[in-house]
CSV table of C-alpha atoms in Angstrom, one decimal:
chain,number,residue,atom,x,y,z
Z,1,MET,CA,0.0,0.0,0.0
Z,2,THR,CA,1.1,3.6,-0.4
Z,3,ASN,CA,0.7,6.8,1.6
Z,4,ASP,CA,0.6,8.9,-1.5
Z,5,PRO,CA,-2.5,11.1,-1.0
Z,6,LEU,CA,-3.2,10.7,-4.8
Z,7,PHE,CA,-4.3,7.2,-4.2
Z,8,ILE,CA,-5.8,7.3,-0.6
Z,9,ASP,CA,-9.2,8.5,0.4
Z,10,SER,CA,-8.6,9.8,3.9
Z,11,THR,CA,-12.3,9.8,4.8
Z,12,SER,CA,-12.7,6.0,4.2
Z,13,GLU,CA,-11.0,2.9,4.9
Z,14,ARG,CA,-10.4,2.1,1.1
Z,15,SER,CA,-6.9,2.8,-0.3
Z,16,ILE,CA,-5.5,1.9,-3.7
Z,17,PRO,CA,-1.9,0.5,-4.2
Z,18,ARG,CA,0.2,2.8,-6.3
Z,19,GLY,CA,1.2,0.1,-8.6
Z,20,ARG,CA,-2.5,-0.7,-9.5
Z,21,VAL,CA,-3.1,3.0,-10.5
Z,22,VAL,CA,0.0,3.3,-12.4
Z,23,ALA,CA,-0.8,-0.1,-14.3
Z,24,TRP,CA,-4.2,1.3,-15.1
Z,25,ALA,CA,-2.8,4.5,-16.5
Z,26,LEU,CA,-0.2,2.8,-18.6
Z,27,TRP,CA,-2.9,1.6,-20.9
Z,28,ASP,CA,-3.6,5.3,-21.6
Z,29,TRP,CA,0.2,5.7,-22.2
Z,30,GLY,CA,0.1,2.8,-24.7
Z,31,GLY,CA,-3.2,4.0,-26.3
Z,32,ALA,CA,-1.4,7.0,-27.3
Z,33,ALA,CA,0.2,5.0,-30.3
Z,34,PHE,CA,-3.3,4.6,-31.8
Z,35,ASN,CA,-4.7,8.0,-30.9
Z,36,ALA,CA,-1.6,10.2,-31.6
Z,37,VAL,CA,0.3,8.2,-34.3
Z,38,ILE,CA,-2.3,6.2,-36.2
Z,39,THR,CA,-5.6,8.3,-36.2
Z,40,THR,CA,-4.3,11.9,-35.7
Z,41,PHE,CA,-0.8,13.0,-36.7
Z,42,VAL,CA,0.9,10.3,-38.7
Z,43,PHE,CA,-0.8,7.4,-40.4
Z,44,THR,CA,-4.1,9.2,-41.4
Z,45,VAL,CA,-1.9,12.0,-42.7
Z,46,TYR,CA,-0.1,9.4,-44.8
Z,47,LEU,CA,-3.2,8.0,-46.1
Z,48,THR,CA,-4.5,11.3,-47.3
Z,49,SER,CA,-1.1,12.3,-48.9
Z,50,SER,CA,0.0,12.3,-52.5
Z,51,TYR,CA,1.2,8.7,-52.1
Z,52,PHE,CA,-2.4,7.6,-52.6
Z,53,ALA,CA,-3.4,10.3,-55.1
Z,54,ASP,CA,-4.6,9.6,-58.6
Z,55,PRO,CA,-1.6,10.5,-60.8
Z,56,SER,CA,-3.8,12.3,-63.2
Z,57,MET,CA,-4.6,14.9,-60.6
Z,58,GLN,CA,-2.2,17.8,-60.3
Z,59,LEU,CA,-1.5,20.3,-57.7
Z,60,THR,CA,-3.8,23.3,-57.6
Z,61,THR,CA,-3.5,26.5,-55.5
Z,62,ASP,CA,-6.2,27.7,-53.3
Z,63,PRO,CA,-6.4,31.5,-54.2
Z,64,THR,CA,-7.2,32.4,-50.6
Z,65,ALA,CA,-4.3,30.5,-49.1
Z,66,SER,CA,-0.6,30.6,-49.6
Z,67,CYS,CA,-0.2,26.8,-49.6
Z,68,SER,CA,-0.4,24.5,-52.6
Z,69,VAL,CA,-2.9,21.6,-52.0
Z,70,SER,CA,-3.5,18.3,-53.9
Z,71,ALA,CA,-6.7,18.1,-55.9
Z,72,THR,CA,-7.1,14.7,-54.5
Z,73,ALA,CA,-6.9,15.8,-50.8
Z,74,ALA,CA,-10.7,16.2,-50.5
Z,75,PRO,CA,-11.7,12.8,-52.0
Z,76,LEU,CA,-9.1,11.1,-50.0
Z,77,SER,CA,-10.2,12.7,-46.8
Z,78,SER,CA,-13.8,11.9,-47.6
Z,79,GLY,CA,-13.0,8.2,-48.1
Z,80,LEU,CA,-11.2,8.2,-44.9
Z,81,GLY,CA,-14.1,10.1,-43.2
Z,82,LEU,CA,-16.6,7.6,-44.6
Z,83,GLY,CA,-14.8,4.7,-43.1
Z,84,LEU,CA,-14.5,6.3,-39.7
Z,85,ALA,CA,-18.2,7.2,-39.9
Z,86,ILE,CA,-19.1,3.6,-40.4
Z,87,ALA,CA,-16.9,2.7,-37.6
Z,88,GLY,CA,-18.7,5.2,-35.4
Z,89,ILE,CA,-22.0,3.8,-36.2
Z,90,VAL,CA,-20.9,0.3,-35.4
Z,91,VAL,CA,-19.6,1.6,-32.0
Z,92,ALA,CA,-22.8,3.3,-31.3
Z,93,LEU,CA,-24.8,0.2,-31.9
Z,94,ILE,CA,-22.7,-2.3,-29.8
Z,95,ALA,CA,-20.8,-0.3,-27.2
Z,96,PRO,CA,-23.5,-0.1,-24.6
Z,97,VAL,CA,-24.6,-3.8,-25.0
Z,98,LEU,CA,-21.0,-5.1,-24.7
Z,99,GLY,CA,-20.4,-2.7,-21.7
Z,100,ARG,CA,-23.6,-4.1,-20.0
Z,101,ARG,CA,-22.5,-7.7,-20.6
Z,102,THR,CA,-19.0,-7.1,-19.1
Z,103,ASP,CA,-20.8,-5.7,-16.0
Z,104,GLY,CA,-22.6,-9.0,-15.8
Z,105,SER,CA,-19.8,-11.4,-16.5
Z,106,GLY,CA,-17.3,-9.5,-14.3
Z,107,ARG,CA,-14.7,-10.0,-17.1
Z,108,ARG,CA,-13.9,-6.3,-18.0
Z,109,LYS,CA,-10.2,-7.0,-17.9
Z,110,PHE,CA,-10.5,-10.1,-20.2
Z,111,TRP,CA,-12.4,-8.2,-22.8
Z,112,LEU,CA,-10.1,-5.3,-22.5
Z,113,GLY,CA,-7.2,-7.6,-23.3
Z,114,VAL,CA,-9.0,-9.1,-26.3
Z,115,ASN,CA,-10.1,-5.8,-27.7
Z,116,THR,CA,-6.7,-4.3,-27.2
Z,117,GLY,CA,-5.3,-7.4,-29.0
Z,118,VAL,CA,-7.1,-6.6,-32.1
Z,119,VAL,CA,-6.1,-3.1,-32.1
Z,120,VAL,CA,-2.5,-4.3,-31.9
Z,121,LEU,CA,-3.2,-6.6,-34.9
Z,122,MET,CA,-4.8,-3.9,-37.0
Z,123,THR,CA,-2.0,-1.5,-36.2
Z,124,ALA,CA,0.7,-4.0,-37.2
Z,125,LEU,CA,-1.1,-4.9,-40.4
Z,126,MET,CA,-0.8,-1.3,-41.4
Z,127,PHE,CA,2.7,-2.0,-42.4
Z,128,PHE,CA,1.5,-3.6,-45.5
Z,129,VAL,CA,-0.3,-0.5,-46.7
Z,130,LYS,CA,2.1,0.6,-49.5
Z,131,GLY,CA,2.2,4.2,-50.5
Z,132,GLU,CA,0.2,3.4,-53.8
Z,133,PRO,CA,-3.4,4.3,-54.7
Z,134,GLY,CA,-4.5,0.6,-54.8
Z,135,TYR,CA,-3.8,0.2,-51.1
Z,136,PHE,CA,-6.0,3.1,-49.9
Z,137,VAL,CA,-8.9,1.2,-49.2
Z,138,PHE,CA,-7.1,-1.5,-47.3
Z,139,GLY,CA,-5.6,1.3,-45.1
Z,140,VAL,CA,-9.0,2.9,-44.5
Z,141,ILE,CA,-10.4,-0.6,-43.5
Z,142,LEU,CA,-7.5,-1.2,-41.0
Z,143,VAL,CA,-7.9,2.2,-39.4
Z,144,SER,CA,-11.7,1.9,-39.1
Z,145,VAL,CA,-11.6,-1.7,-37.7
Z,146,GLY,CA,-8.9,-0.6,-35.3
Z,147,THR,CA,-11.0,2.3,-34.2
Z,148,ILE,CA,-14.0,0.1,-33.4
Z,149,PHE,CA,-12.1,-2.1,-31.2
Z,150,TYR,CA,-10.2,0.8,-29.6
Z,151,GLU,CA,-13.5,2.5,-28.7
Z,152,ILE,CA,-14.8,-0.8,-27.3
Z,153,ALA,CA,-11.6,-1.4,-25.2
Z,154,SER,CA,-12.0,2.2,-23.9
Z,155,VAL,CA,-15.5,1.3,-22.5
Z,156,ASN,CA,-13.8,-1.5,-20.5
Z,157,TYR,CA,-11.0,0.7,-19.5
Z,158,ASN,CA,-13.0,3.7,-18.4
Z,159,ALA,CA,-15.4,1.4,-16.5
Z,160,MET,CA,-12.3,0.2,-14.5
Z,161,LEU,CA,-11.6,3.7,-13.3
Z,162,VAL,CA,-13.9,3.1,-10.2
Z,163,GLN,CA,-11.7,0.0,-9.4
Z,164,VAL,CA,-8.5,2.1,-9.1
Z,165,SER,CA,-10.0,5.2,-7.3
Z,166,THR,CA,-12.3,6.2,-4.6
Z,167,PRO,CA,-14.9,9.1,-4.6
Z,168,LYS,CA,-12.3,11.5,-3.2
Z,169,THR,CA,-9.5,10.6,-5.7
Z,170,VAL,CA,-11.4,9.8,-8.9
Z,171,GLY,CA,-10.5,13.2,-10.4
Z,172,ALA,CA,-6.8,12.9,-9.7
Z,173,VAL,CA,-6.7,9.4,-10.9
Z,174,SER,CA,-8.6,10.1,-14.1
Z,175,GLY,CA,-6.4,13.2,-14.8
Z,176,PHE,CA,-3.3,11.0,-14.1
Z,177,GLY,CA,-4.5,8.4,-16.8
Z,178,TRP,CA,-5.3,11.2,-19.4
Z,179,GLY,CA,-1.9,12.9,-18.5
Z,180,ALA,CA,-0.1,9.6,-19.1
Z,181,GLY,CA,-1.8,9.2,-22.5
Z,182,TYR,CA,-0.6,12.7,-23.6
Z,183,LEU,CA,2.8,12.1,-22.1
Z,184,GLY,CA,3.1,8.7,-23.9
Z,185,GLY,CA,2.2,10.4,-27.1
Z,186,ILE,CA,5.0,12.9,-26.7
Z,187,VAL,CA,7.5,10.1,-26.1
Z,188,LEU,CA,6.4,8.1,-29.2
Z,189,LEU,CA,6.0,11.2,-31.5
Z,190,LEU,CA,9.6,12.2,-30.5
Z,191,ILE,CA,10.9,8.6,-31.5
Z,192,VAL,CA,8.8,8.7,-34.7
Z,193,TYR,CA,10.0,12.2,-35.8
Z,194,PHE,CA,13.7,11.8,-35.1
Z,195,GLY,CA,14.0,8.3,-36.0
Z,196,LEU,CA,11.9,7.9,-39.1
Z,197,VAL,CA,10.4,11.3,-40.4
Z,198,SER,CA,12.8,14.2,-40.0
Z,199,GLY,CA,15.2,14.9,-42.8
Z,200,ASP,CA,15.8,11.9,-45.2
Z,201,GLY,CA,14.0,9.1,-43.4
Z,202,GLY,CA,15.1,10.2,-39.9
Z,203,LEU,CA,18.2,9.2,-38.0
Z,204,LEU,CA,17.8,5.7,-39.2
Z,205,HIS,CA,17.7,6.8,-42.9
Z,206,VAL,CA,14.8,4.5,-43.9
Z,207,PRO,CA,13.9,4.9,-47.4
Z,208,GLU,CA,10.7,6.8,-48.0
Z,209,ALA,CA,9.8,4.9,-51.2
Z,210,GLU,CA,6.3,3.4,-50.9
Z,211,GLY,CA,5.9,5.1,-47.5
Z,212,LEU,CA,8.3,2.5,-45.8
Z,213,ASN,CA,9.3,4.8,-43.1
Z,214,ILE,CA,5.6,5.5,-42.1
Z,215,ARG,CA,4.8,1.8,-42.4
Z,216,ILE,CA,7.6,0.9,-39.9
Z,217,VAL,CA,6.0,3.5,-37.7
Z,218,ALA,CA,2.9,1.3,-37.6
Z,219,LEU,CA,5.0,-1.6,-36.4
Z,220,ILE,CA,6.4,0.5,-33.6
Z,221,ALA,CA,3.0,1.7,-32.6
Z,222,ALA,CA,1.7,-1.8,-32.5
Z,223,ALA,CA,4.6,-2.9,-30.2
Z,224,TRP,CA,4.1,0.3,-28.1
Z,225,THR,CA,0.4,-0.6,-27.6
Z,226,LEU,CA,1.1,-4.2,-26.7
Z,227,VAL,CA,3.9,-3.6,-24.3
Z,228,PHE,CA,2.0,-1.0,-22.2
Z,229,SER,CA,-1.3,-2.7,-22.2
Z,230,LEU,CA,0.1,-5.7,-20.3
Z,231,PRO,CA,0.4,-4.1,-16.8
Z,232,ILE,CA,-3.3,-3.5,-16.4
Z,233,LEU,CA,-4.0,-7.2,-17.2
Z,234,PHE,CA,-1.7,-8.3,-14.4
Z,235,LYS,CA,-2.0,-5.7,-11.7
Z,236,VAL,CA,-5.7,-4.6,-11.7
Z,237,PRO,CA,-8.2,-7.2,-10.4
Z,238,GLU,CA,-11.5,-7.9,-11.9
Z,239,ILE,CA,-14.8,-6.4,-10.9
Z,240,PRO,CA,-15.8,-7.8,-7.2
Z,241,ALA,CA,-18.5,-10.4,-7.5
Z,242,ALA,CA,-20.9,-8.5,-5.4
Z,243,ASP,CA,-20.9,-5.5,-8.1
Z,244,ARG,CA,-21.8,-7.8,-11.0
Z,245,ARG,CA,-25.1,-7.9,-12.7
Z,246,VAL,CA,-27.3,-10.5,-14.1
Z,247,ARG,CA,-26.0,-11.6,-17.4
Z,248,VAL,CA,-28.3,-12.1,-20.5
Z,249,GLY,CA,-27.8,-13.1,-24.0
Z,250,PHE,CA,-26.3,-10.8,-26.6
Z,251,PHE,CA,-29.6,-10.1,-28.5
Z,252,ALA,CA,-31.5,-10.1,-25.3
Z,253,SER,CA,-29.2,-7.4,-24.1
Z,254,TYR,CA,-30.9,-4.8,-26.5
Z,255,PRO,CA,-34.5,-4.8,-24.9
Z,256,ALA,CA,-32.8,-5.0,-21.6
Z,257,LEU,CA,-30.7,-2.0,-22.4
Z,258,VAL,CA,-33.8,0.0,-23.5
Z,259,ARG,CA,-35.5,-0.9,-20.2
Z,260,ASP,CA,-32.4,0.1,-18.3
Z,261,ILE,CA,-32.2,3.5,-20.2
Z,262,GLY,CA,-35.8,4.2,-19.3
Z,263,LYS,CA,-35.0,3.3,-15.6
Z,264,LEU,CA,-31.9,5.5,-15.7
Z,265,TRP,CA,-34.0,8.3,-17.0
Z,266,LYS,CA,-36.5,8.0,-14.1
Z,267,GLU,CA,-33.7,7.4,-11.5
Z,268,SER,CA,-31.0,9.5,-12.6
Z,269,ARG,CA,-32.3,11.9,-15.2
Z,270,ASN,CA,-29.2,14.0,-14.5
Z,271,THR,CA,-26.9,11.2,-15.9
Z,272,VAL,CA,-28.9,11.0,-19.1
Z,273,LEU,CA,-28.8,14.9,-19.5
Z,274,PHE,CA,-25.0,14.9,-19.0
Z,275,LEU,CA,-24.6,12.1,-21.7
Z,276,VAL,CA,-26.5,14.3,-24.2
Z,277,ALA,CA,-24.5,17.4,-23.3
Z,278,SER,CA,-21.2,15.6,-23.4
Z,279,ALA,CA,-22.0,14.1,-26.8
Z,280,PHE,CA,-21.8,17.5,-28.3
Z,281,PHE,CA,-18.7,19.0,-26.5
Z,282,ARG,CA,-16.8,15.8,-26.8
Z,283,ASP,CA,-17.4,15.9,-30.5
Z,284,GLY,CA,-16.0,19.5,-30.6
Z,285,LEU,CA,-13.0,18.3,-28.5
Z,286,VAL,CA,-12.2,15.6,-31.1
Z,287,GLY,CA,-12.7,18.2,-33.8
Z,288,VAL,CA,-10.1,20.4,-32.3
Z,289,PHE,CA,-7.3,17.7,-32.6
Z,290,THR,CA,-8.8,16.1,-36.0
Z,291,PHE,CA,-8.9,19.3,-37.9
Z,292,GLY,CA,-5.9,21.0,-36.0
Z,293,GLY,CA,-3.3,19.2,-38.3
Z,294,ILE,CA,-5.5,19.9,-41.4
Z,295,LEU,CA,-5.5,23.6,-40.5
Z,296,ALA,CA,-1.9,23.8,-39.6
Z,297,ALA,CA,-0.8,22.3,-43.1
Z,298,GLY,CA,-3.6,23.9,-45.2
Z,299,THR,CA,-4.1,27.3,-43.7
Z,300,PHE,CA,-0.7,28.0,-41.9
Z,301,CYS,CA,1.5,26.1,-44.2
Z,302,PHE,CA,3.1,23.7,-41.8
Z,303,SER,CA,5.1,20.8,-43.4
Z,304,ASN,CA,4.6,17.2,-42.3
Z,305,GLY,CA,7.5,17.5,-39.9
Z,306,GLU,CA,6.4,20.8,-38.4
Z,307,VAL,CA,2.9,19.1,-37.9
Z,308,ILE,CA,4.5,16.4,-35.7
Z,309,ILE,CA,6.6,19.0,-33.8
Z,310,PHE,CA,3.5,20.9,-33.1
Z,311,ALA,CA,1.8,17.7,-32.1
Z,312,ILE,CA,4.6,17.0,-29.6
Z,313,ALA,CA,4.2,20.5,-28.1
Z,314,ALA,CA,0.5,20.1,-28.0
Z,315,ASN,CA,0.7,16.9,-26.1
Z,316,VAL,CA,3.0,18.5,-23.6
Z,317,VAL,CA,0.7,21.2,-22.9
Z,318,ALA,CA,-2.4,18.9,-22.8
Z,319,GLY,CA,-0.7,16.4,-20.7
Z,320,VAL,CA,0.5,18.9,-17.9
Z,321,SER,CA,-2.8,20.8,-17.8
Z,322,THR,CA,-4.6,17.6,-17.5
Z,323,LEU,CA,-2.5,16.4,-14.6
Z,324,ILE,CA,-2.9,19.6,-12.8
Z,325,SER,CA,-6.6,19.8,-13.4
Z,326,GLY,CA,-7.3,16.6,-11.7
Z,327,ARG,CA,-6.5,18.3,-8.4
Z,328,PHE,CA,-9.1,21.0,-9.2
Z,329,ASP,CA,-11.5,18.3,-10.2
Z,330,ASP,CA,-11.3,16.7,-6.8
Z,331,ARG,CA,-11.4,20.0,-4.9
Z,332,PHE,CA,-14.2,21.8,-6.8
Z,333,GLY,CA,-15.8,19.1,-8.8
Z,334,PRO,CA,-15.7,18.2,-12.5
Z,335,LYS,CA,-18.4,20.5,-13.8
Z,336,PRO,CA,-16.6,23.8,-13.0
Z,337,VAL,CA,-13.5,22.3,-14.8
Z,338,ILE,CA,-15.5,21.4,-17.9
Z,339,VAL,CA,-17.2,24.9,-18.0
Z,340,THR,CA,-14.0,26.6,-17.7
Z,341,SER,CA,-12.3,24.5,-20.3
Z,342,LEU,CA,-15.1,24.9,-22.8
Z,343,ILE,CA,-15.2,28.7,-22.4
Z,344,GLY,CA,-11.5,28.8,-22.8
Z,345,LEU,CA,-11.7,26.5,-26.0
Z,346,ILE,CA,-14.4,28.8,-27.5
Z,347,VAL,CA,-12.4,31.9,-26.8
Z,348,ALA,CA,-9.2,30.5,-28.0
Z,349,GLY,CA,-10.9,29.1,-31.3
Z,350,LEU,CA,-12.3,32.5,-32.1
Z,351,ALA,CA,-8.9,34.1,-31.6
Z,352,VAL,CA,-7.3,31.6,-34.1
Z,353,PHE,CA,-10.1,32.4,-36.7
Z,354,PHE,CA,-9.6,36.1,-36.4
Z,355,ALA,CA,-5.8,35.7,-36.6
Z,356,HIS,CA,-5.7,33.3,-39.4
Z,357,ASP,CA,-3.7,35.8,-41.6
Z,358,LEU,CA,-0.8,36.4,-39.1
Z,359,GLY,CA,1.1,33.3,-40.1
Z,360,ALA,CA,2.4,30.3,-38.3
Z,361,GLY,CA,3.1,32.1,-35.1
Z,362,ALA,CA,-0.7,32.7,-34.5
Z,363,PHE,CA,-1.4,29.2,-34.8
Z,364,TRP,CA,1.3,28.2,-32.4
Z,365,ILE,CA,0.0,30.4,-29.8
Z,366,GLY,CA,-3.7,29.8,-30.3
Z,367,GLY,CA,-3.3,26.2,-31.0
Z,368,LEU,CA,-1.4,25.5,-27.8
Z,369,VAL,CA,-3.9,27.6,-25.8
Z,370,LEU,CA,-6.6,25.3,-27.2
Z,371,CYS,CA,-4.6,22.2,-26.1
Z,372,LEU,CA,-4.4,23.7,-22.7
Z,373,PHE,CA,-8.1,23.1,-22.2
Z,374,VAL,CA,-8.8,20.0,-24.2
Z,375,GLY,CA,-7.2,17.4,-21.8
Z,376,PRO,CA,-8.9,18.8,-18.6
Z,377,ALA,CA,-12.4,18.8,-20.3
Z,378,GLN,CA,-11.9,15.2,-21.5
Z,379,SER,CA,-10.6,14.0,-18.1
Z,380,ALA,CA,-13.3,15.9,-16.0
Z,381,SER,CA,-16.0,14.5,-18.3
Z,382,ARG,CA,-15.1,11.0,-17.5
Z,383,THR,CA,-14.9,11.8,-13.8
Z,384,PHE,CA,-18.3,13.5,-13.9
Z,385,LEU,CA,-19.8,10.4,-15.2
Z,386,ALA,CA,-18.0,8.1,-12.8
Z,387,ARG,CA,-19.2,10.1,-9.9
Z,388,ILE,CA,-22.9,9.8,-10.8
Z,389,THR,CA,-23.0,6.3,-12.2
Z,390,PRO,CA,-24.7,3.7,-9.9
Z,391,ALA,CA,-22.2,1.1,-8.6
Z,392,GLY,CA,-22.0,-2.0,-10.7
Z,393,ARG,CA,-23.4,-0.4,-13.9
Z,394,GLU,CA,-20.1,1.3,-15.0
Z,395,GLY,CA,-19.7,-0.7,-18.1
Z,396,GLU,CA,-23.3,-0.1,-19.2
Z,397,VAL,CA,-23.2,3.6,-18.6
Z,398,PHE,CA,-19.7,4.0,-20.1
Z,399,GLY,CA,-20.9,2.0,-23.0
Z,400,LEU,CA,-23.7,4.7,-23.3
Z,401,TYR,CA,-20.9,7.3,-23.0
Z,402,ALA,CA,-19.2,5.8,-26.0
Z,403,THR,CA,-22.5,5.7,-27.9
Z,404,THR,CA,-23.5,9.3,-27.2
Z,405,GLY,CA,-20.1,10.3,-28.1
Z,406,ARG,CA,-20.6,8.8,-31.5
Z,407,ALA,CA,-24.1,9.8,-31.9
Z,408,VAL,CA,-23.2,13.3,-33.2
Z,409,SER,CA,-19.7,12.5,-34.4
Z,410,PHE,CA,-20.8,13.7,-37.8
Z,411,LEU,CA,-21.5,17.2,-36.4
Z,412,ALA,CA,-18.1,18.7,-36.1
Z,413,PRO,CA,-16.9,17.5,-39.6
Z,414,LEU,CA,-20.3,18.6,-41.1
Z,415,LEU,CA,-20.1,22.1,-39.8
Z,416,PHE,CA,-16.5,22.4,-40.5
Z,417,ALA,CA,-17.2,21.5,-44.1
Z,418,THR,CA,-20.2,23.7,-44.3
Z,419,PHE,CA,-18.5,26.8,-43.0
Z,420,VAL,CA,-15.6,26.1,-45.3
Z,421,ALA,CA,-18.0,26.0,-48.3
Z,422,VAL,CA,-19.9,29.2,-47.2
Z,423,GLY,CA,-16.9,31.2,-46.4
Z,424,GLY,CA,-14.8,29.9,-49.2
Z,425,ALA,CA,-11.6,29.3,-47.3
Z,426,GLN,CA,-10.5,26.5,-44.9
Z,427,PHE,CA,-10.1,28.7,-41.8
Z,428,TRP,CA,-13.8,29.3,-41.8
Z,429,GLY,CA,-14.2,25.7,-40.5
Z,430,ILE,CA,-13.0,26.8,-37.2
Z,431,LEU,CA,-16.3,28.5,-36.5
Z,432,GLY,CA,-18.1,25.1,-37.1
Z,433,ILE,CA,-16.0,23.6,-34.4
Z,434,VAL,CA,-16.5,26.5,-32.0
Z,435,LEU,CA,-20.2,26.2,-32.6
Z,436,VAL,CA,-20.4,22.6,-31.6
Z,437,LEU,CA,-18.4,23.5,-28.3
Z,438,ALA,CA,-20.9,26.2,-27.7
Z,439,ILE,CA,-23.9,23.9,-28.1
Z,440,GLY,CA,-22.3,21.5,-25.7
Z,441,LEU,CA,-21.6,24.3,-23.1
Z,442,ALA,CA,-25.2,25.4,-23.3
Z,443,LEU,CA,-26.5,21.9,-22.7
Z,444,LEU,CA,-24.2,21.3,-19.8
Z,445,ILE,CA,-25.1,24.4,-17.8
Z,446,PRO,CA,-28.5,23.1,-16.5
Z,447,VAL,CA,-26.9,19.7,-15.6
Z,448,ARG,CA,-26.6,19.3,-11.8
Z,449,ALA,CA,-23.2,18.5,-10.2
Z,450,GLN,CA,-23.3,15.7,-7.7
Z,451,ARG,CA,-21.1,13.2,-6.1
Z,452,ARG,CA,-21.3,9.3,-6.4
Z,453,VAL,CA,-22.2,7.5,-3.3
Z,454,ASP,CA,-19.7,4.6,-3.1
Z,455,ALA,CA,-21.3,1.5,-1.7
Z,456,ARG,CA,-18.3,-0.8,-2.4
């Protein structure tokens, strides 16, 4: 046992061993490989690059921007977006049911291992996605399938938060996990940048033909995920038998889920209202990172290497602010942290919009300010739900959390594209993301803050 106050609730007899909390957080550290490297800053950028472009399509220049852009950038991005949209629909349909079933079986850790294993496999297979147009669909399928299993694994992982924390420490522990994820992304992005991307194939001088250096990145990401997902499987115990629910068959889980949602609405309407509000602002948070790299390259003329350097800085800022915010979460509650973060994001987003013609320096400042608030909002959102979820129903409710997060996942991309079309320039898309964040903030205001009664 440890005397570190981060892991001990001084008002109760429960205490959490330091090693158990660290093992749990290391899954977030390992998950940075899929989040930061595969879906955000490296592999998806590779998939939408000129490697996969139709040779007949030439470079064109946007008259409102100073950067040359490929005419195939839009169709490649659309194809990737379609694959991810389908993945989101699958997650929305099955996440709550699978979460409910793990509550009943008491095998959260087992299914976390299985789902993480599939993510590792999909990531490793990306090595075979050569930089040729004919491999584009294969790459999109791998990313989409990996996304499905990563999201389902996250349901199990998030539900285990209450197994490694107490009501008094849940904010700090959640922030510790998110911070570990960001810091893990920093370390891996540094390895990727200096080893394989910078200059002529990085320090290892790996040939760039057919995207070999990026494909090797996929193998490194797979190994990273595998290694850092093992501690949680050995150190964190399964859900206690007393907290397990009655298990039902897969298809029978759907009508049972409908009944449970109705019961949840009657017993804890506040939880349902928060799930709705979080669906919007979490989509906005995803949009900040998803379109951040696109804006950096398309509007502010960052090179691929500069995008990765910015990503490293962004993860540093987000990781440190998330670690600090966990203390504020435990002291003042998660809602003030979320509200403050959303207001900060809206103000910073508008600042980047109005400063779009001031060059790369404006994006560096505004973008890093945005990152200052993204992590705290994500972490506090998870702890808000953990505090109000009835004991033993974590898997089900966090499954709903994954579902609601995907329910409006089309909104940020849609509004981004709409504002770009109406405004006639890429930077107008910033207003679309800001609008989604503002909607989420408005829906969150009436949600009551309350603390979970821990009966374990």
